[in-house]
Short mmCIF file of C-alpha atoms (C1' of nucleotides) in Angstrom, two decimals:
data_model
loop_
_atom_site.label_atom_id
_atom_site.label_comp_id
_atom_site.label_asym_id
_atom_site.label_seq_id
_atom_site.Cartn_x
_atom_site.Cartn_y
_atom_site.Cartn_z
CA UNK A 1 0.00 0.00 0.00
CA UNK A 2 3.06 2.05 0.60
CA UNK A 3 3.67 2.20 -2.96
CA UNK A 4 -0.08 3.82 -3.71
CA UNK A 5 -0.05 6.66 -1.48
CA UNK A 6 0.33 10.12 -1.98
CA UNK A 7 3.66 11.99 -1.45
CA UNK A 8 4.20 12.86 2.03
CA UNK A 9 6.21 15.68 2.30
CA UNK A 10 8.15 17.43 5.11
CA UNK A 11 8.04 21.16 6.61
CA UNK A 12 11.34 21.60 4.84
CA UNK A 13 10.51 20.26 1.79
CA UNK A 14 7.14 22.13 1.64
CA UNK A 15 8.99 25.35 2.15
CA UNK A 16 11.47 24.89 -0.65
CA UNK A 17 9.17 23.93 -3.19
CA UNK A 18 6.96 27.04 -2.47
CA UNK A 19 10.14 29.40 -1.99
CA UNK A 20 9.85 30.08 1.77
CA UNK A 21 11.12 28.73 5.51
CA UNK A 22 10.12 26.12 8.17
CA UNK A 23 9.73 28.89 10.07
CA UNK A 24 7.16 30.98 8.39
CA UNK A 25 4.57 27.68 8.10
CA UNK A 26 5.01 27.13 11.66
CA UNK A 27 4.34 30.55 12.03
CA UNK A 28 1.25 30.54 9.76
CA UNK A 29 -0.37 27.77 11.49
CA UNK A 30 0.24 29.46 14.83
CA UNK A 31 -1.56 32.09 13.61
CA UNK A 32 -4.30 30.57 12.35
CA UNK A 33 -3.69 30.91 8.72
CA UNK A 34 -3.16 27.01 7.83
CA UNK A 35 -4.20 23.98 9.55
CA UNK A 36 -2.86 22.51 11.92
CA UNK A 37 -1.61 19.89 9.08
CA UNK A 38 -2.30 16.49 10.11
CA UNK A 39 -2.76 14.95 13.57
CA UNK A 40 0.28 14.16 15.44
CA UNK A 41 1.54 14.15 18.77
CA UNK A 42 3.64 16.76 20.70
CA UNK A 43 7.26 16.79 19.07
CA UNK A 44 6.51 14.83 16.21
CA UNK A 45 7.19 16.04 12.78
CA UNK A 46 4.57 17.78 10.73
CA UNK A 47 3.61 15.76 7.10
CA UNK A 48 1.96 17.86 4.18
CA UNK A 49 0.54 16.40 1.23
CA UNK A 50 0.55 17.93 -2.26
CA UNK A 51 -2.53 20.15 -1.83
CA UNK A 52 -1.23 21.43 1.06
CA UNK A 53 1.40 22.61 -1.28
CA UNK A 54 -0.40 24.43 -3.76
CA UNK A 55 -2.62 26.21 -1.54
CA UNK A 56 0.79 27.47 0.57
CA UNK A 57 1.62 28.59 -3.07
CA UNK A 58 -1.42 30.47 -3.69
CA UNK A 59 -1.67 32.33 -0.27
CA UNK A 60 1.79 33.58 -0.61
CA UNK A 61 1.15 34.35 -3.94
CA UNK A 62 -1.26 36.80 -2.75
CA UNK A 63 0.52 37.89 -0.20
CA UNK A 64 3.37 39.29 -1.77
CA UNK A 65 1.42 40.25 -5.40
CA UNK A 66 -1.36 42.23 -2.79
CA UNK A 67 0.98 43.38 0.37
CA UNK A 68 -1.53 41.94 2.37
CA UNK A 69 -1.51 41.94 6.33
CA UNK A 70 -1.52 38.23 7.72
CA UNK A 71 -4.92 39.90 8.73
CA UNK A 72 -6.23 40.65 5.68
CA UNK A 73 -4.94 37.24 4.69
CA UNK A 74 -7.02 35.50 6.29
CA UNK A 75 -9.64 36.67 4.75
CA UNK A 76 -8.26 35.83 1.62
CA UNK A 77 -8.33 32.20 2.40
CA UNK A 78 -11.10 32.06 3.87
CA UNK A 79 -12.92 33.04 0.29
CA UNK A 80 -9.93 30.77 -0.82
CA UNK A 81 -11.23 28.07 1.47
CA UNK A 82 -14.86 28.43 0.21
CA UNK A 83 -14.47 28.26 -3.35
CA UNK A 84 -12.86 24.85 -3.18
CA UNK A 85 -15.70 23.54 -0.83
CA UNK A 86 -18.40 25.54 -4.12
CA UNK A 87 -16.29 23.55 -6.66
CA UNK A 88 -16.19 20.14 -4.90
CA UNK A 89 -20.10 20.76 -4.24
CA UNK A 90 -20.41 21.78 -7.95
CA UNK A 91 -18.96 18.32 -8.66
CA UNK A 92 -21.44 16.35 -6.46
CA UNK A 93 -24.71 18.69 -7.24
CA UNK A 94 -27.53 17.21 -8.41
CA UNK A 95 -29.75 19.50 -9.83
CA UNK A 96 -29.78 21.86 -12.53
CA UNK A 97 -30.98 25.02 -9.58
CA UNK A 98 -28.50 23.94 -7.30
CA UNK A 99 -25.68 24.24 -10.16
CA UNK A 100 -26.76 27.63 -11.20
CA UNK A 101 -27.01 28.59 -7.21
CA UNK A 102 -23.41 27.66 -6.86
CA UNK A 103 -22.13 28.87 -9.52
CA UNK A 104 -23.21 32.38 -9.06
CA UNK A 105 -21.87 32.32 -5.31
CA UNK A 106 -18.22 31.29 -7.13
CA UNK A 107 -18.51 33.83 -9.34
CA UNK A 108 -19.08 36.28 -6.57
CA UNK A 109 -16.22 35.31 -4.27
CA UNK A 110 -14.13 35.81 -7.57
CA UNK A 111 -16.00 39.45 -8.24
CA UNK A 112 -14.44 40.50 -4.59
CA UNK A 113 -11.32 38.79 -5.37
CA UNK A 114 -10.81 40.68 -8.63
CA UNK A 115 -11.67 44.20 -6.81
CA UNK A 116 -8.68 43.45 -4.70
CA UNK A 117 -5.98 43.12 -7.27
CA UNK A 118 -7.57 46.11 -9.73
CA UNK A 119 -6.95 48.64 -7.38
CA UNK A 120 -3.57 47.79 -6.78
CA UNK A 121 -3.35 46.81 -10.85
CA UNK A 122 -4.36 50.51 -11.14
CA UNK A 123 -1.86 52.11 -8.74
CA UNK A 124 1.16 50.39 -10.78
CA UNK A 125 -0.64 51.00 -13.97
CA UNK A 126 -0.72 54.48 -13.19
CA UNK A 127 2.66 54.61 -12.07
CA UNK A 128 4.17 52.61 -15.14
CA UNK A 129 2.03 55.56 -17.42
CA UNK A 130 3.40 58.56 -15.08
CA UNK A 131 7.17 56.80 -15.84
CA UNK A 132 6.83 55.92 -19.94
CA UNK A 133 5.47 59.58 -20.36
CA UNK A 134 8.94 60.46 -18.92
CA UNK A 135 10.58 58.77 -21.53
CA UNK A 136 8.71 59.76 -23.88
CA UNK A 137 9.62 63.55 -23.18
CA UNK A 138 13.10 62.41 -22.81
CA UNK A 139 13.28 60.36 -25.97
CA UNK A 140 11.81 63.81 -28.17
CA UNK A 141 13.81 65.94 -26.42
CA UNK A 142 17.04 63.80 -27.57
CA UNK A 143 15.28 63.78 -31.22
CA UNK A 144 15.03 67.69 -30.78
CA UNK A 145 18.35 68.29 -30.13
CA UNK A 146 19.53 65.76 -33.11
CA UNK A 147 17.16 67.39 -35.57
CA UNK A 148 18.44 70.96 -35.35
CA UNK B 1 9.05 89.30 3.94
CA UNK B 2 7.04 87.09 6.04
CA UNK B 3 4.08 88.12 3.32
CA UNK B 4 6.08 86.19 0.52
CA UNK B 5 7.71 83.49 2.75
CA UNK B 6 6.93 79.82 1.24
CA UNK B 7 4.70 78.35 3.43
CA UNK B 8 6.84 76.67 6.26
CA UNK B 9 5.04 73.39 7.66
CA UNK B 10 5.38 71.56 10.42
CA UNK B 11 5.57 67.68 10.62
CA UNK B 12 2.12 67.00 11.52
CA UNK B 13 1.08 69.33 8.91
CA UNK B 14 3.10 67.03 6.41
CA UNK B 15 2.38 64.12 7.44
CA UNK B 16 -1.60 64.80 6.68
CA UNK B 17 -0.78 65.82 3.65
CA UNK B 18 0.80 62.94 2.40
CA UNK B 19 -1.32 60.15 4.48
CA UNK B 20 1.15 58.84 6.91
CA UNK B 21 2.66 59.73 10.72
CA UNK B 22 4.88 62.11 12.22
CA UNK B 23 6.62 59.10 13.72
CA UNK B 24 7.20 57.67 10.29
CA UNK B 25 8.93 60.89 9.00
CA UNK B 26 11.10 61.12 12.11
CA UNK B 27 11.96 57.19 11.54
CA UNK B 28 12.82 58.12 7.81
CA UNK B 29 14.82 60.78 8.98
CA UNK B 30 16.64 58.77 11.60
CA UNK B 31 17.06 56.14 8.85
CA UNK B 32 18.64 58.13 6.47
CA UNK B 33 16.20 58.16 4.02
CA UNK B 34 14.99 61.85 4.71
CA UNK B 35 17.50 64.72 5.03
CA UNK B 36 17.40 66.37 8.28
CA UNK B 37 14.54 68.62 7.36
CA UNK B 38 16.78 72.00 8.16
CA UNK B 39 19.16 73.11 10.77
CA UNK B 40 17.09 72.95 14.36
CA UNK B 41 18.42 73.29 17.85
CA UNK B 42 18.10 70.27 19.71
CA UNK B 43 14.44 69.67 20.96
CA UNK B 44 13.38 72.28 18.52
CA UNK B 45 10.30 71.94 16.04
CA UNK B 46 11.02 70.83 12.33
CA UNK B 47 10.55 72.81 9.72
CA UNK B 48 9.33 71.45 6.48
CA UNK B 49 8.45 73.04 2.86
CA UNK B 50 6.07 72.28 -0.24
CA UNK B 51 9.23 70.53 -2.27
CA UNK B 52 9.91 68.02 0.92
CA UNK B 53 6.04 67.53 0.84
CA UNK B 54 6.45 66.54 -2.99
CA UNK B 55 9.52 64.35 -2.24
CA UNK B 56 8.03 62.12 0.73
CA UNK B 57 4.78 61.75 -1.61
CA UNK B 58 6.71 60.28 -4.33
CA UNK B 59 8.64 58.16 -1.67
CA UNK B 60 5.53 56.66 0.01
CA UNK B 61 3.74 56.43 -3.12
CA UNK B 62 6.87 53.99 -4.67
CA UNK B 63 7.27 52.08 -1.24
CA UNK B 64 3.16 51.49 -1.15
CA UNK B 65 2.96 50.56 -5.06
CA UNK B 66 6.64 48.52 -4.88
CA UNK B 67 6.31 47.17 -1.60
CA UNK B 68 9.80 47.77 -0.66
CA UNK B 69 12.24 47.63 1.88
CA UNK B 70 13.55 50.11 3.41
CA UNK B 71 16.68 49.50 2.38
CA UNK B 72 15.61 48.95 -1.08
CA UNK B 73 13.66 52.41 -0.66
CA UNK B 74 16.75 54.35 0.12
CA UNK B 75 18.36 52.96 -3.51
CA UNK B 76 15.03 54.06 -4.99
CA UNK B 77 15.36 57.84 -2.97
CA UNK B 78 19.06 57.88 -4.47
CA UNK B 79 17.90 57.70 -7.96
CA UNK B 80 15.38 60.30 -7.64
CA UNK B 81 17.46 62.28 -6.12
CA UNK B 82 19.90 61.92 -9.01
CA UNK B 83 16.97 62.98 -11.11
CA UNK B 84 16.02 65.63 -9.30
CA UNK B 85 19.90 67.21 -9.88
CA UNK B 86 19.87 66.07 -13.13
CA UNK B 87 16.73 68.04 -14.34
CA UNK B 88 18.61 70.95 -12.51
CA UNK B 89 21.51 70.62 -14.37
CA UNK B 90 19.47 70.16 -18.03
CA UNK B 91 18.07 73.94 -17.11
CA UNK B 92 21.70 75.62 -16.34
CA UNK B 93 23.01 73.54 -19.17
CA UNK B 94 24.92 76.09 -21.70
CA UNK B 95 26.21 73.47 -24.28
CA UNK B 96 24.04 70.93 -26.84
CA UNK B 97 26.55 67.65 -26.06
CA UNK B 98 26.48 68.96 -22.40
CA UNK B 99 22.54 68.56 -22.98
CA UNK B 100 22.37 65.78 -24.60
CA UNK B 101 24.63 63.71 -21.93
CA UNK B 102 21.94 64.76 -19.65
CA UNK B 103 19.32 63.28 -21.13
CA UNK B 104 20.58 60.68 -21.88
CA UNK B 105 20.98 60.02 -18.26
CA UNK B 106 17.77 60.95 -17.06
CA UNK B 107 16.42 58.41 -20.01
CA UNK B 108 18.97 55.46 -17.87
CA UNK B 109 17.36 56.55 -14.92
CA UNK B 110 14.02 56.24 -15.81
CA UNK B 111 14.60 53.07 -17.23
CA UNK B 112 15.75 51.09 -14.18
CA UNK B 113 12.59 52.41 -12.54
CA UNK B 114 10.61 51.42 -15.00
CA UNK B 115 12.21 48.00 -14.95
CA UNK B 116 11.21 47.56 -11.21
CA UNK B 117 7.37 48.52 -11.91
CA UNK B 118 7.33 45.92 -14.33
CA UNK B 119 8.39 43.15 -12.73
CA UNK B 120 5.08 43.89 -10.31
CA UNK B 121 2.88 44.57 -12.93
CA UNK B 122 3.46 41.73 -14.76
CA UNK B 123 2.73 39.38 -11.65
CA UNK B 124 -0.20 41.39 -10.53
CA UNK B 125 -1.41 41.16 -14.68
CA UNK B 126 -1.25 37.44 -14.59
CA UNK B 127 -2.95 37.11 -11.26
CA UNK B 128 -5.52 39.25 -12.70
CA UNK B 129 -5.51 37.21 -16.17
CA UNK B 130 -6.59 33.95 -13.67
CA UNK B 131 -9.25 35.44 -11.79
CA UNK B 132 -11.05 36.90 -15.28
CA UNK B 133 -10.37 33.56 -16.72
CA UNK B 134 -12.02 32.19 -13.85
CA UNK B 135 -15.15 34.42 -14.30
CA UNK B 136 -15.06 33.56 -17.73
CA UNK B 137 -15.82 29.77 -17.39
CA UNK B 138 -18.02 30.31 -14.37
CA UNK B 139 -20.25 32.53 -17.17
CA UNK B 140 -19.86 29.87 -19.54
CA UNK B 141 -21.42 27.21 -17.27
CA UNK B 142 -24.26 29.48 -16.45
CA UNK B 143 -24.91 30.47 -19.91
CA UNK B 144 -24.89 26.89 -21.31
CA UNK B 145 -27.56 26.17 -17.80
CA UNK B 146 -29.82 28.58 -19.23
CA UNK B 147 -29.24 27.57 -22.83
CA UNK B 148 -30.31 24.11 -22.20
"C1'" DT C 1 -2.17 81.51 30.81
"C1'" DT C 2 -4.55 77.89 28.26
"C1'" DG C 3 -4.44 74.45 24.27
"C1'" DC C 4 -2.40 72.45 20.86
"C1'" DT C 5 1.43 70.41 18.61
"C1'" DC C 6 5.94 69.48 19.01
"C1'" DC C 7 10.16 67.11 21.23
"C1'" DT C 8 12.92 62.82 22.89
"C1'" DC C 9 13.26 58.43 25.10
"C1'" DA C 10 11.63 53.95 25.33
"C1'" DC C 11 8.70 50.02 25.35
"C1'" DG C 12 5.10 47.43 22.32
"C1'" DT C 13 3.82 45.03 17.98
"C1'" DC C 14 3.75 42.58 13.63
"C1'" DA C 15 5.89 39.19 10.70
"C1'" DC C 16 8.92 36.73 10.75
"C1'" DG C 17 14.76 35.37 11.36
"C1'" DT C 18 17.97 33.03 14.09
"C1'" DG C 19 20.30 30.40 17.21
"C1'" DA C 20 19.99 26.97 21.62
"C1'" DG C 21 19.28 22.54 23.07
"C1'" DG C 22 17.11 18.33 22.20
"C1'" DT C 23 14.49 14.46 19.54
"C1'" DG C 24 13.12 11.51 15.27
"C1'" DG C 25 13.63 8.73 10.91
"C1'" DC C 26 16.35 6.76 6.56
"C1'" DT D 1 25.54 4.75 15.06
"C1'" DT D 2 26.15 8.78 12.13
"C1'" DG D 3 23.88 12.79 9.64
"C1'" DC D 4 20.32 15.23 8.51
"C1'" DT D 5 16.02 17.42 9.37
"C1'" DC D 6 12.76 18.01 12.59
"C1'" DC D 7 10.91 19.86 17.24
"C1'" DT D 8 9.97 23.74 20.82
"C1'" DC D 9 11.27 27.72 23.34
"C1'" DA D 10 12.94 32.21 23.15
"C1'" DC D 11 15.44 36.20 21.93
"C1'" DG D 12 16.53 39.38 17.76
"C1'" DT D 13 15.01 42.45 13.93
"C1'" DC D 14 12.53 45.50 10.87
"C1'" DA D 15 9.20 49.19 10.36
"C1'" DC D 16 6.96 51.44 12.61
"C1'" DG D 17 2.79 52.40 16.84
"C1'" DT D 18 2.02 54.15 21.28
"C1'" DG D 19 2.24 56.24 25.49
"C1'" DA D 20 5.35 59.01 29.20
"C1'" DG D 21 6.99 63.22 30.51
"C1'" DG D 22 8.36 67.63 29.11
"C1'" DT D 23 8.97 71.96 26.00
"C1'" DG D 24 7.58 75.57 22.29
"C1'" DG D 25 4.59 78.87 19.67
"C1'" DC D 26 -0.14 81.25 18.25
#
DNA sequence: TTGCTCCTCACGTCACGTGAGGTGGC
DNA sequence: TTGCTCCTCACGTCACGTGAGGTGGC
């Protein structure tokens, strides 16, 4: 049976795979942001599977894209945290009206997740304008002084 | 001459004006990152005016946007600074190679700043690309429900 | 003189980094 | 058994926040 199950990973090996430390998991969970990552008792090593992984991925993803708090964070994976329970619910509906229910909720949790990154899209959009403009002056300033 | 003064401002003054806390600007000071915001006796009030206003906007605004370090923010504060002399210079500037040399500098300049916004843009584009991708198939779903 | 803002320590906090000393699994 | 990574305190650090106690200017 050992030869059928999943990858079981360690702390260290989740945190090089996702580009981050031991440290900053433990910290995570302390804080409430993962769980608690299978039982085990006091002093024994933590195990992670692969989805553990790429959800670890995705919140620091957001993280450092957003400059989120580990408050606002939370948040964050909470709506994470809901929209795989919508899919996997999606997968098992039954009815035609219970599809259509869940799929407007998921497309609502990714409305409020797309408000998030436009404003700060529209922060460093506006700053990438203010800096071509710059160049642009530059550029027919240099033309200027070539064409006389 | 008091009538034609510039208008001298103190730090609680500036630091409404640009959003942030007169413990911040004394930190940024202490850092390095500000200059001493003029000669004072010790214990004595600081005195700021409408081109350090300018300055720590642009500084916060780049650290916000960026989300740099601090240390990374003083590099950034460098540069602008160089920019800053640099436009200067373009104005007293008698000769056209003298000019040209210039701008040709400013146009370096603005290019390595340009090359940091990028590098955040372009994650925060593809992190926006996902979540309308998302919406996308989520409207599919719901449009082929009601076709159906 | 009364308020208000300013000043300088200096300790608190948030999000981890970094050893210190000890235990667990190939 | 030898290495390596893991574990839990616990103190350090970075970028400020937050009083504590006192001084300065309309």
């Amino acid at each position: 049976m050992s030869a059928t199950a999943p990858a079981l990973l360690r702390i260290g090996d989740v945190a090089k795979l996702v580009g981050t430390t031991p440290r900053t998991i433990r910290f995570y969970e302390e804080k409430g942001l993962l769980p608690p990552a299978e039982e085990r008792a006091a002093g024994q090593h933590r195990v992670y599977g692969e989805a553990d992984v790429e959800r670890l991925r995705e919140v620091l993803r957001l993280k450092e894209v957003l400059g989120l708090s580990l408050e606002d964070l939370k948040a964050l994976v909470a709506s994470e945290e809901e929209r795989a329970l919508l899919r996997s619910e999606l997968h098992r509906s039954e009815s035609r009206d219970e599809r259509a229910r869940i799929l407007h909720r998921l497309r609502a949790v990714a409305d409020q997740q797309l408000a998030l990154v436009e404003r700060r899209a529209a922060e460093l959009d506006r700053l990438r304008g203010e800096i071509r403009e710059r160049q642009a002056r530059i550029d027919a300033r240099l033309a200027s002084l070539d064409g006389t």
